[in-house]
Amino acid sequence: MTKDLIKLKRIELLEIAKKKKIKGFSKFKKAELIKVLSKEEAVKSKTKIKIKQKLEKNKTAEKKVPKKKNIKVLSRRKKSIKDKKIKDIDFSQELVESTKFYTGGADPHKEFDSKRLLEESPNIGHHYGENVCVLLARDPWCVFSYWEVSITLWEGARLKCKDSKYREILRVYDVTGLESKNLNSCNSYFDIELTPFIESWYINLKESGRSYIAEVGLKTDKGEFYAIIRSNVAVTPRYGPSDLVDEEWMVVEEDYWKMFALSGGYGTSISSEELQKVLKKKRLETISSSAKAIPGEKR
Amino acid sequence: MENKGYLSIVLHAHLPYVRHPEYDDFIEERWLFEAITETYLPLIEMFKRLREEGVKFRLTMSVTPTLINMLRDSLLQDRYIKHLDKLIELAEKEIQRNKDDLKLSRLSKMYLDAFRRSKDIFLNRYNKNILNAFKEYQNAGFLELITCGATHGFMPLMIDREAIKAQIKVGVDTYKEAFGRDPKGIWLPECGYKPGVDDILKEAGIRYFLVDTHGVLFAEPRPRYGVYSSYFCASGVAVFGRDVESSKSVWSAAEGYPGDSYYRDFYRDVGFDLDYDYVKSYINSDGSRGNTGMKYYRITGETLQKELYDPNKAKEKAAEHAGNFMFNREKQVEYLSTFMDRKPIIVAPYDAELFGHWWFEGPIFLEFLIKKIHYDQNNIKLVTPTDYLGEYSKNQVLKPSFSSWGYKGYSEFWLNGSNDWVYRHLHKAAGRMKVIAAENVEAAGLKKRALNQMARELLLAQSSDWAFIIKTATHVEYAQKRIKEHIFRFNRLYEEVKSDTIEEIYLEVLERRDNVFPNIDFKIYLESKAEVRT
């Protein structure tokens, strides 16, 4: 079957593909058409293995990054570059890296605890009896905060609230570009209502490339906020190209995007407009989890 | 004809410090043994063959400080030989078992030969210390060895400047001990960079580091040449960015070469396939089935009906893929050189263990690639980052972006619901270390030993591997245990030093167990003048 297909011209193959209602066939190269068509045939015939070997040969004739995988993948690959690249965010590198630590079962320690007599892990607890609040930038869209606050400090804040009802709040200040440590002059802030007894939180952000400070405190139903503890400054990276252009190493807009496309493996055929759309889309994928704030581990 | 551009292949050889004298046999020590047999020794053999053939090449390789400490440790060296002896015994048994099946017995023989050869090189040529091999090829001008953070601590998630400084300083010192010179470059653990790290590199005398693609593309101001050139940070330290295309063709499980159906299947191991009683003494010491390293099947396809591995066919494939890789790089530099006013450099960084351990044919692929580059073309030339900086000493100055080479490009893999609990401990310990070091600058005797041991425990707790393993859910309990143990030991010593009640016996036990970095000096945690820039 494959042999017969090889003899045909691309146009003829296209016609067959059309008849067989194969998706997206019009952009396929000859070898790809042969692959798709012979696969179709192979499902019916028993010569599957032979054809497969033939296909391997076709692939090499093509002098391209070898493609294995089935028709589905192939047709997905042939969609626009943009779609392909966006799907690239996956764990493949982590999967490969994790094989360094692979010795067999899923978790040898778990499964074979009874046989493997390991010393018990010491208990290190969660607290150091101190007052601390730390803010860590995780990525352009997320900062993580953990804290430890003594009962005395909580009580002090509760007293300030007097008879008003209050809630535990994590207040996040945008302090980008701020010189002073006075939070009254911050650019903006927002509040996250905390689940009681929680001592860490993932804070999702709308804008990248900003600086933040967080405060844990109590907020009354009248709107007064009594801070208990303040964090360090966390700086998130800017997502996307810089607005600054170096005079000495001038790069015009168009050239920048050309280099960008090449550096990012987007090839040479993608325009700067398209590329910026890709970045935007990719950004959605890079965004950490849901749009809501996620509590950290409960203690 | 002159070349149009450069290719810089960077291999990152790393394993966390795993050494348990308190057990006769420890499963996780196999990580090292497998890496030696399947990656480090095949690479060393490749260097030798290439040199003998007169093929000139330039490769960059990081050998991390923890790996250096394990490779020169006599307990682990002897255990490795024991491990090899078991494998040789198994392979001999396998030849017997398969004697009526020509194809299978040939494969058994292939492994027997490989194990025997490993033993010969390890024992006879390098006297159990293969660091000497890397040193030898660096001195002969083929390899450029670079260093790494002491225990592969992920720097973007460290708060104290001193914590980062200690990782780098110990990395540099360990390198000097092992290779007898100063390291020019560093592999930042997980390629994790945040602004300010380069200042600390500068202080430590490092000339360059690598970041992922977006570390350069999102740098400020806009980079003139994408990732295809070197740049300088304001500190004067150079930075190189990773090329996506060359990276993906090797890394990607779906599109990359290693997924080819003729290559050996990593997961089908006789440790799982054969009768339990027969393989029992060659698998995990706790009795669980595990890898032995003897694998008879090829990837075949997405099927459980795997076909037998054919080494010759696989070798052909590796040659073909090497040709393809070279062809694509040539096209890349040809195209780039049409509009770049300097020769482009393509930086292709990989985990060293990917070659050989995960991708069995990886080392032959590399060998074919290096030979093809040497014999078959003139467009690209292999260089190290230092070579490139030698040619281009004037570079654009920019501020790289906070980035890592991990999932989604930042810190998520090391900071998520599964592992975020570790940071409050790591930060606390680093904060304590910094203060107690400053309070005891003059410490001597027992106290000094305790402080040095605290530095070791802190560094060991900081390995990014633990958070990584917890996230990937492979040896979770072990990883958690390691963090907890090091933090616990650190805190106990801290209290003892504070209250001047150091228990010598306890300290001695720790010094024997966690014996990494024998020459460490706790004073690396003293504050330096410069403030951390974030």
mmCIF file of N, CA, C and O in Angstrom, chain A residues 57-89:
data_model
loop_
_atom_site.group_PDB
_atom_site.id
_atom_site.type_symbol
_atom_site.label_atom_id
_atom_site.label_comp_id
_atom_site.label_asym_id
_atom_site.label_seq_id
_atom_site.Cartn_x
_atom_site.Cartn_y
_atom_site.Cartn_z
ATOM 1 N N LYS A 57 11.425 5.173 7.296
ATOM 2 C CA LYS A 57 12.359 5.549 6.217
ATOM 3 C C LYS A 57 11.946 6.868 5.597
ATOM 4 O O LYS A 57 12.773 7.718 5.317
ATOM 5 N N ASN A 58 10.648 7.033 5.383
ATOM 6 C CA ASN A 58 10.171 8.282 4.804
ATOM 7 C C ASN A 58 10.574 9.466 5.662
ATOM 8 O O ASN A 58 10.970 10.498 5.164
ATOM 9 N N LYS A 59 10.437 9.258 6.928
ATOM 10 C CA LYS A 59 10.742 10.356 7.841
ATOM 11 C C LYS A 59 12.183 10.823 7.661
ATOM 12 O O LYS A 59 12.464 11.992 7.628
ATOM 13 N N THR A 60 13.062 9.851 7.550
ATOM 14 C CA THR A 60 14.466 10.218 7.457
ATOM 15 C C THR A 60 14.748 10.896 6.134
ATOM 16 O O THR A 60 15.561 11.797 6.068
ATOM 17 N N ALA A 61 14.038 10.473 5.116
ATOM 18 C CA ALA A 61 14.247 11.076 3.807
ATOM 19 C C ALA A 61 13.937 12.563 3.867
ATOM 20 O O ALA A 61 14.461 13.354 3.107
ATOM 21 N N GLU A 62 13.110 12.908 4.811
ATOM 22 C CA GLU A 62 12.637 14.279 4.899
ATOM 23 C C GLU A 62 13.625 15.252 5.515
ATOM 24 O O GLU A 62 13.477 16.465 5.390
ATOM 25 N N LYS A 63 14.573 14.740 6.225
ATOM 26 C CA LYS A 63 15.558 15.600 6.901
ATOM 27 C C LYS A 63 14.903 16.644 7.774
ATOM 28 O O LYS A 63 15.066 17.846 7.618
ATOM 29 N N LYS A 64 14.108 16.190 8.632
ATOM 30 C CA LYS A 64 13.413 17.096 9.553
ATOM 31 C C LYS A 64 13.533 16.495 10.927
ATOM 32 O O LYS A 64 13.917 15.352 11.077
ATOM 33 N N VAL A 65 13.168 17.264 11.913
ATOM 34 C CA VAL A 65 13.126 16.694 13.252
ATOM 35 C C VAL A 65 12.184 15.490 13.175
ATOM 36 O O VAL A 65 11.075 15.608 12.693
ATOM 37 N N PRO A 66 12.658 14.341 13.611
ATOM 38 C CA PRO A 66 11.853 13.147 13.431
ATOM 39 C C PRO A 66 10.525 13.271 14.172
ATOM 40 O O PRO A 66 10.457 13.784 15.271
ATOM 41 N N LYS A 67 9.511 12.812 13.499
ATOM 42 C CA LYS A 67 8.204 12.847 14.141
ATOM 43 C C LYS A 67 7.761 11.428 14.371
ATOM 44 O O LYS A 67 7.678 10.654 13.439
ATOM 45 N N LYS A 68 7.540 11.114 15.596
ATOM 46 C CA LYS A 68 6.854 9.878 15.822
ATOM 47 C C LYS A 68 5.507 10.286 16.370
ATOM 48 O O LYS A 68 5.176 11.442 16.359
ATOM 49 N N LYS A 69 4.754 9.335 16.811
ATOM 50 C CA LYS A 69 3.385 9.629 17.237
ATOM 51 C C LYS A 69 2.449 9.405 16.058
ATOM 52 O O LYS A 69 2.855 9.243 14.929
ATOM 53 N N ASN A 70 1.196 9.416 16.376
ATOM 54 C CA ASN A 70 0.210 9.014 15.379
ATOM 55 C C ASN A 70 -0.393 10.177 14.613
ATOM 56 O O ASN A 70 0.052 11.300 14.690
ATOM 57 N N ILE A 71 -1.422 9.859 13.871
ATOM 58 C CA ILE A 71 -2.034 10.847 12.991
ATOM 59 C C ILE A 71 -2.538 12.062 13.756
ATOM 60 O O ILE A 71 -2.379 13.177 13.327
ATOM 61 N N LYS A 72 -3.120 11.788 14.893
ATOM 62 C CA LYS A 72 -3.687 12.879 15.674
ATOM 63 C C LYS A 72 -2.637 13.943 15.950
ATOM 64 O O LYS A 72 -2.858 15.112 15.732
ATOM 65 N N VAL A 73 -1.505 13.475 16.420
ATOM 66 C CA VAL A 73 -0.434 14.406 16.759
ATOM 67 C C VAL A 73 0.018 15.147 15.518
ATOM 68 O O VAL A 73 0.213 16.343 15.520
ATOM 69 N N LEU A 74 0.127 14.392 14.458
ATOM 70 C CA LEU A 74 0.601 14.974 13.214
ATOM 71 C C LEU A 74 -0.311 16.108 12.768
ATOM 72 O O LEU A 74 0.138 17.190 12.440
ATOM 73 N N SER A 75 -1.615 15.849 12.801
ATOM 74 C CA SER A 75 -2.495 16.892 12.310
ATOM 75 C C SER A 75 -2.503 18.077 13.274
ATOM 76 O O SER A 75 -2.647 19.209 12.859
ATOM 77 N N ARG A 76 -2.299 17.797 14.534
ATOM 78 C CA ARG A 76 -2.228 18.897 15.480
ATOM 79 C C ARG A 76 -0.989 19.735 15.184
ATOM 80 O O ARG A 76 -1.005 20.943 15.216
ATOM 81 N N ARG A 77 0.088 19.029 14.890
ATOM 82 C CA ARG A 77 1.335 19.728 14.582
ATOM 83 C C ARG A 77 1.185 20.626 13.379
ATOM 84 O O ARG A 77 1.852 21.625 13.247
ATOM 85 N N LYS A 78 0.355 20.195 12.457
ATOM 86 C CA LYS A 78 0.228 20.976 11.245
ATOM 87 C C LYS A 78 -0.667 22.183 11.399
ATOM 88 O O LYS A 78 -0.808 22.975 10.506
ATOM 89 N N LYS A 79 -1.350 22.278 12.520
ATOM 90 C CA LYS A 79 -2.091 23.505 12.784
ATOM 91 C C LYS A 79 -1.070 24.628 12.841
ATOM 92 O O LYS A 79 0.108 24.435 12.688
ATOM 93 N N SER A 80 -1.575 25.821 13.101
ATOM 94 C CA SER A 80 -0.636 26.940 13.059
ATOM 95 C C SER A 80 0.471 26.777 14.098
ATOM 96 O O SER A 80 0.316 26.083 15.089
ATOM 97 N N ILE A 81 1.556 27.428 13.844
ATOM 98 C CA ILE A 81 2.705 27.374 14.746
ATOM 99 C C ILE A 81 2.285 27.788 16.144
ATOM 100 O O ILE A 81 2.689 27.217 17.125
ATOM 101 N N LYS A 82 1.452 28.809 16.159
ATOM 102 C CA LYS A 82 1.063 29.371 17.450
ATOM 103 C C LYS A 82 0.492 28.312 18.374
ATOM 104 O O LYS A 82 0.909 28.163 19.508
ATOM 105 N N ASP A 83 -0.485 27.572 17.850
ATOM 106 C CA ASP A 83 -1.137 26.571 18.679
ATOM 107 C C ASP A 83 -0.131 25.566 19.184
ATOM 108 O O ASP A 83 -0.144 25.162 20.319
ATOM 109 N N LYS A 84 0.766 25.184 18.285
ATOM 110 C CA LYS A 84 1.734 24.169 18.640
ATOM 111 C C LYS A 84 2.603 24.646 19.800
ATOM 112 O O LYS A 84 2.799 23.951 20.769
ATOM 113 N N LYS A 85 3.059 25.870 19.673
ATOM 114 C CA LYS A 85 3.986 26.359 20.684
ATOM 115 C C LYS A 85 3.312 26.473 22.037
ATOM 116 O O LYS A 85 3.909 26.226 23.068
ATOM 117 N N ILE A 86 2.070 26.881 22.016
ATOM 118 C CA ILE A 86 1.397 27.057 23.294
ATOM 119 C C ILE A 86 1.257 25.728 24.020
ATOM 120 O O ILE A 86 1.376 25.645 25.223
ATOM 121 N N LYS A 87 1.039 24.686 23.240
ATOM 122 C CA LYS A 87 0.888 23.377 23.874
ATOM 123 C C LYS A 87 2.214 22.854 24.421
ATOM 124 O O LYS A 87 2.267 21.849 25.095
ATOM 125 N N ASP A 88 3.266 23.553 24.101
ATOM 126 C CA ASP A 88 4.575 23.066 24.537
ATOM 127 C C ASP A 88 4.802 23.152 26.032
ATOM 128 O O ASP A 88 5.712 22.554 26.558
ATOM 129 N N ILE A 89 4.000 23.959 26.692
ATOM 130 C CA ILE A 89 4.187 24.029 28.139
ATOM 131 C C ILE A 89 3.741 22.698 28.709
ATOM 132 O O ILE A 89 2.564 22.430 28.854
#
